[in-house]
């Protein structure tokens, strides 16, 4: 099981437990908050980038959803997994990242560039250049 597969499994388990812990009533806000924190803990690049991208995911894909009570959808879980994959260098399915996702990644990485190891920064910037985001 890859890191991304484990993360996805942990997200799905968190959703299941949220429902079970609330007598079958799902609390999307609490579940998404837990998932955001899980994302930050699993983001090996930096907590700052992890927090920025978790907030972006929540703001862009969850809070603007027409069916917030059912979030995160499978599609939005997958989106978060791909963002984590990009940041952690796993290269799993990054093609699902939109231009705005890549721009947000670029901005978050630039904001934390002075605190990152050079090799890590070069790797992430190289991936952004390959995708035409820089």
Coordinates of N, CA and C in Angstrom, one line a residue:
X1 N 0.9 -1.2 0.0 CA 0.0 0.0 0.0 C 0.9 1.2 0.0
X2 N 0.6 2.1 -0.9 CA 1.4 3.4 -1.0 C 0.9 4.4 0.0
X3 N 1.7 5.4 0.2 CA 1.4 6.5 1.2 C 0.0 7.1 0.8
X4 N -0.2 7.3 -0.5 CA -1.4 7.9 -1.0 C -2.6 7.0 -0.8
X5 N -2.4 5.7 -1.0 CA -3.5 4.7 -0.8 C -3.8 4.7 0.7
X6 N -2.8 4.7 1.6 CA -3.1 4.7 3.0 C -3.8 6.0 3.4
X7 N -3.4 7.1 2.9 CA -4.1 8.4 3.2 C -5.5 8.3 2.8
X8 N -5.8 7.8 1.6 CA -7.2 7.7 1.1 C -8.0 6.8 2.0
X9 N -7.4 5.7 2.4 CA -8.0 4.7 3.3 C -8.3 5.4 4.7
X10 N -7.4 6.2 5.2 CA -7.6 6.9 6.5 C -8.7 7.9 6.3
X11 N -8.8 8.6 5.2 CA -9.9 9.5 5.0 C -11.3 8.8 5.0
X12 N -11.3 7.7 4.3 CA -12.6 6.9 4.2 C -13.0 6.4 5.6
X13 N -12.0 6.0 6.3 CA -12.2 5.5 7.7 C -12.7 6.6 8.6
X14 N -12.2 7.8 8.4 CA -12.6 9.0 9.2 C -14.1 9.3 8.9
X15 N -14.4 9.2 7.7 CA -15.8 9.5 7.3 C -16.8 8.5 7.9
X16 N -16.3 7.2 7.9 CA -17.1 6.1 8.5 C -17.3 6.3 10.0
X17 N -16.2 6.6 10.6 CA -16.2 6.8 12.1 C -17.1 8.1 12.5
X18 N -17.0 9.1 11.7 CA -17.8 10.3 11.9 C -19.3 9.9 12.0
X19 N -19.7 9.1 11.0 CA -21.1 8.7 11.0 C -21.4 7.8 12.2
X20 N -20.6 6.9 12.5 CA -20.8 5.9 13.6 C -20.8 6.6 14.9
X21 N -19.9 7.6 15.1 CA -19.8 8.3 16.4 C -21.0 9.3 16.6
X22 N -21.8 9.6 15.6 CA -22.9 10.5 15.7 C -24.2 9.8 15.4
X23 N -24.3 8.5 15.8 CA -25.5 7.8 15.7 C -26.1 7.8 14.3
X24 N -25.2 7.6 13.3 CA -25.6 7.5 11.9 C -25.8 8.9 11.2
X25 N -25.7 10.0 12.0 CA -25.8 11.3 11.3 C -24.4 11.8 11.0
X26 N -24.2 12.1 9.8 CA -22.9 12.6 9.3 C -22.7 14.1 9.5
X27 N -21.6 14.5 10.0 CA -21.3 15.9 10.2 C -20.1 16.2 9.3
X28 N -20.5 16.8 8.1 CA -19.5 17.0 7.1 C -18.4 18.0 7.5
X29 N -18.8 19.0 8.2 CA -17.9 20.0 8.7 C -16.8 19.4 9.6
X30 N -17.2 18.6 10.5 CA -16.2 18.0 11.4 C -15.4 17.0 10.6
X31 N -16.0 16.2 9.8 CA -15.2 15.2 9.0 C -14.2 15.9 8.1
X32 N -14.6 17.0 7.5 CA -13.6 17.7 6.6 C -12.5 18.4 7.4
X33 N -12.8 18.9 8.6 CA -11.8 19.5 9.5 C -10.8 18.4 9.9
X34 N -11.3 17.2 10.2 CA -10.4 16.1 10.6 C -9.5 15.7 9.4
X35 N -10.1 15.7 8.2 CA -9.4 15.3 7.0 C -8.3 16.4 6.7
X36 N -8.6 17.6 6.9 CA -7.6 18.7 6.7 C -6.4 18.5 7.6
X37 N -6.7 18.2 8.9 CA -5.6 17.9 9.8 C -4.8 16.7 9.4
X38 N -5.5 15.7 9.0 CA -4.8 14.4 8.5 C -3.9 14.8 7.3
X39 N -4.4 15.6 6.4 CA -3.6 16.0 5.3 C -2.3 16.7 5.7
X40 N -2.4 17.6 6.6 CA -1.2 18.4 7.1 C -0.2 17.4 7.8
X41 N -0.7 16.4 8.5 CA 0.2 15.4 9.2 C 0.9 14.6 8.1
X42 N 0.2 14.3 7.0 CA 0.8 13.5 6.0 C 1.6 14.2 4.9
X43 N 1.6 15.5 5.0 CA 2.3 16.3 4.0 C 3.8 16.4 4.5
X44 N 4.7 15.8 3.8 CA 6.1 15.8 4.2 C 6.9 17.0 3.9
X45 N 6.3 17.9 3.0 CA 7.1 19.1 2.6 C 7.2 20.1 3.7
X46 N 6.1 20.6 4.2 CA 6.1 21.5 5.3 C 4.7 21.7 5.8
X47 N 4.6 22.0 7.1 CA 3.3 22.2 7.7 C 2.6 23.4 7.0
X48 N 3.4 24.4 6.7 CA 2.8 25.7 6.1 C 2.2 25.4 4.8
X49 N 2.9 24.6 3.9 CA 2.3 24.2 2.6 C 1.1 23.3 2.8
X50 N 1.2 22.4 3.8 CA 0.1 21.5 4.0 C -1.1 22.2 4.5
X51 N -1.0 23.1 5.4 CA -2.1 23.9 5.9 C -2.7 24.8 4.7
X52 N -1.9 25.4 3.9 CA -2.3 26.2 2.8 C -3.1 25.4 1.8
X53 N -2.6 24.2 1.5 CA -3.3 23.4 0.5 C -4.6 22.7 1.0
X54 N -4.5 22.4 2.3 CA -5.8 21.9 3.0 C -6.9 22.9 3.0
X55 N -6.5 24.2 3.3 CA -7.4 25.2 3.3 C -8.0 25.5 1.9
X56 N -7.1 25.5 0.9 CA -7.5 25.7 -0.5 C -8.5 24.6 -0.9
X57 N -8.2 23.3 -0.6 CA -9.1 22.2 -0.9 C -10.4 22.4 -0.3
X58 N -10.4 22.8 1.0 CA -11.7 22.9 1.7 C -12.5 24.1 1.1
X59 N -11.8 25.2 0.9 CA -12.5 26.4 0.3 C -13.0 26.2 -1.1
X60 N -12.2 25.6 -1.9 CA -12.5 25.5 -3.4 C -13.4 24.4 -3.7
X61 N -13.2 23.2 -3.0 CA -14.0 22.0 -3.4 C -15.1 21.6 -2.5
X62 N -14.9 21.9 -1.2 CA -15.9 21.5 -0.2 C -16.9 22.6 0.1
X63 N -16.4 23.7 0.6 CA -17.4 24.8 1.0 C -18.2 25.3 -0.1
X64 N -17.8 25.2 -1.3 CA -18.6 25.7 -2.5 C -19.5 24.6 -3.1
X65 N -19.5 23.5 -2.5 CA -20.3 22.3 -3.1 C -21.8 22.6 -2.9
X66 N -22.5 22.2 -4.0 CA -23.9 22.3 -3.9 C -24.5 21.3 -2.9
X67 N -23.8 20.3 -2.6 CA -24.3 19.3 -1.6 C -23.3 19.1 -0.5
X68 N -23.1 20.2 0.3 CA -22.1 20.2 1.3 C -22.2 19.1 2.3
X69 N -23.5 18.8 2.7 CA -23.8 17.7 3.7 C -23.2 16.4 3.3
X70 N -22.9 16.2 2.0 CA -22.4 14.9 1.6 C -20.9 14.9 1.3
X71 N -20.2 16.0 1.6 CA -18.8 16.2 1.3 C -18.0 15.6 2.4
X72 N -16.8 15.1 2.1 CA -16.2 15.2 0.7 C -16.6 14.0 -0.2
X73 N -16.9 14.4 -1.4 CA -17.3 13.4 -2.4 C -16.1 12.6 -2.8
X74 N -16.3 11.5 -3.4 CA -15.2 10.7 -3.9 C -14.2 11.5 -4.8
X75 N -14.8 12.3 -5.6 CA -14.0 13.1 -6.5 C -13.1 14.1 -5.7
X76 N -13.7 14.7 -4.7 CA -12.9 15.6 -3.9 C -11.9 15.0 -3.0
X77 N -12.2 13.8 -2.6 CA -11.1 13.0 -1.8 C -10.0 12.7 -2.8
X78 N -10.3 12.3 -4.0 CA -9.3 12.0 -5.0 C -8.4 13.2 -5.3
X79 N -9.1 14.4 -5.4 CA -8.4 15.6 -5.6 C -7.3 15.9 -4.5
X80 N -7.8 15.7 -3.3 CA -6.9 15.9 -2.1 C -5.7 14.9 -2.2
X81 N -6.0 13.7 -2.5 CA -5.0 12.7 -2.6 C -3.9 13.1 -3.7
X82 N -4.4 13.6 -4.8 CA -3.5 14.0 -5.9 C -2.6 15.2 -5.5
X83 N -3.2 16.1 -4.7 CA -2.4 17.3 -4.2 C -1.3 16.7 -3.2
X84 N -1.7 15.8 -2.4 CA -0.7 15.2 -1.5 C 0.4 14.4 -2.3
X85 N -0.1 13.7 -3.3 CA 0.9 13.0 -4.1 C 1.9 13.9 -4.7
X86 N 1.4 15.1 -5.3 CA 2.3 16.0 -5.9 C 3.3 16.5 -4.8
X87 N 2.9 16.9 -3.7 CA 3.7 17.5 -2.6 C 4.7 16.5 -2.1
X88 N 4.3 15.2 -2.0 CA 5.2 14.2 -1.4 C 6.0 13.5 -2.4
X89 N 5.9 13.9 -3.7 CA 6.7 13.3 -4.7 C 6.3 11.9 -5.2
X90 N 5.1 11.5 -4.9 CA 4.7 10.2 -5.3 C 4.3 10.0 -6.7
X91 N 4.0 11.1 -7.4 CA 3.6 11.1 -8.8 C 2.5 10.2 -9.2
X92 N 1.5 10.1 -8.4 CA 0.3 9.3 -8.6 C -0.9 10.1 -9.1
X93 N -1.2 10.0 -10.4 CA -2.4 10.7 -10.9 C -2.4 12.2 -10.9
X94 N -1.3 12.8 -11.0 CA -1.3 14.3 -10.9 C -2.0 15.0 -12.0
X95 N -2.3 14.2 -13.1 CA -2.9 14.8 -14.2 C -4.3 15.4 -13.9
X96 N -4.9 14.9 -12.8 CA -6.2 15.4 -12.4 C -6.2 16.8 -11.7
X97 N -5.0 17.3 -11.5 CA -4.8 18.7 -10.9 C -5.1 19.7 -12.0
X98 N -6.0 20.7 -11.7 CA -6.3 21.7 -12.7 C -5.2 22.8 -12.7
X99 N -5.3 23.7 -13.6 CA -4.4 24.8 -13.7 C -4.5 25.7 -12.4
X100 N -5.7 25.9 -11.9 CA -5.8 26.6 -10.6 C -5.2 25.9 -9.4
X101 N -5.3 24.5 -9.4 CA -4.7 23.7 -8.4 C -3.2 23.9 -8.5
X102 N -2.6 23.9 -9.7 CA -1.2 24.0 -9.8 C -0.7 25.4 -9.5
X103 N -1.5 26.4 -9.8 CA -1.2 27.8 -9.4 C -1.2 28.0 -7.9
X104 N -2.1 27.4 -7.2 CA -2.2 27.4 -5.8 C -1.0 26.7 -5.2
X105 N -0.6 25.6 -5.7 CA 0.6 24.8 -5.3 C 1.8 25.7 -5.5
X106 N 1.9 26.4 -6.6 CA 3.0 27.2 -6.9 C 3.1 28.4 -5.8
X107 N 2.0 29.0 -5.6 CA 2.0 30.1 -4.6 C 2.3 29.6 -3.2
X108 N 1.8 28.4 -2.8 CA 2.1 27.9 -1.5 C 3.6 27.5 -1.3
X109 N 4.1 26.9 -2.4 CA 5.6 26.6 -2.4 C 6.4 27.8 -2.3
X110 N 6.1 28.8 -3.1 CA 6.9 30.1 -3.1 C 6.8 30.8 -1.8
X111 N 5.7 30.7 -1.1 CA 5.6 31.3 0.2 C 6.5 30.6 1.3
X112 N 6.8 29.4 1.1 CA 7.6 28.6 2.0 C 9.0 28.3 1.5
X113 N 9.3 28.8 0.4 CA 10.6 28.5 -0.3 C 11.8 28.7 0.6
X114 N 11.8 29.8 1.3 CA 13.0 30.1 2.2 C 13.2 29.1 3.3
X115 N 12.2 28.3 3.7 CA 12.3 27.4 4.8 C 12.5 25.9 4.3
X116 N 12.5 25.7 3.0 CA 12.6 24.3 2.5 C 14.0 24.0 2.1
X117 N 14.3 22.7 2.2 CA 15.6 22.2 1.7 C 15.7 22.5 0.2
X118 N 16.8 22.9 -0.3 CA 17.0 23.3 -1.7 C 16.6 22.1 -2.7
X119 N 17.0 20.9 -2.3 CA 16.6 19.8 -3.2 C 15.1 19.6 -3.3
X120 N 14.5 19.7 -2.2 CA 13.0 19.5 -2.2 C 12.3 20.7 -3.0
X121 N 12.8 21.9 -2.8 CA 12.3 23.0 -3.6 C 12.5 22.8 -5.1
X122 N 13.7 22.4 -5.5 CA 14.0 22.2 -6.9 C 13.1 21.2 -7.5
X123 N 12.9 20.1 -6.7 CA 12.0 19.0 -7.2 C 10.6 19.5 -7.5
X124 N 10.0 20.2 -6.5 CA 8.7 20.7 -6.7 C 8.6 21.7 -7.8
X125 N 9.5 22.6 -7.8 CA 9.5 23.6 -8.9 C 9.7 23.0 -10.3
X126 N 10.5 22.0 -10.4 CA 10.7 21.3 -11.6 C 9.4 20.6 -12.1
X127 N 8.6 20.1 -11.1 CA 7.4 19.5 -11.5 C 6.4 20.5 -12.0
X128 N 6.4 21.7 -11.3 CA 5.5 22.8 -11.8 C 5.9 23.3 -13.2
X129 N 7.2 23.4 -13.4 CA 7.6 23.8 -14.8 C 7.2 22.8 -15.8
X130 N 7.3 21.5 -15.5 CA 6.9 20.4 -16.4 C 5.4 20.5 -16.8
X131 N 4.6 20.9 -15.8 CA 3.2 21.0 -16.0 C 2.8 22.4 -16.6
X132 N 3.8 23.3 -16.8 CA 3.5 24.6 -17.3 C 2.9 25.6 -16.4
X133 N 3.1 25.3 -15.1 CA 2.5 26.2 -14.1 C 3.4 27.4 -13.7
X134 N 4.6 27.4 -14.2 CA 5.5 28.5 -13.9 C 5.9 29.2 -15.2

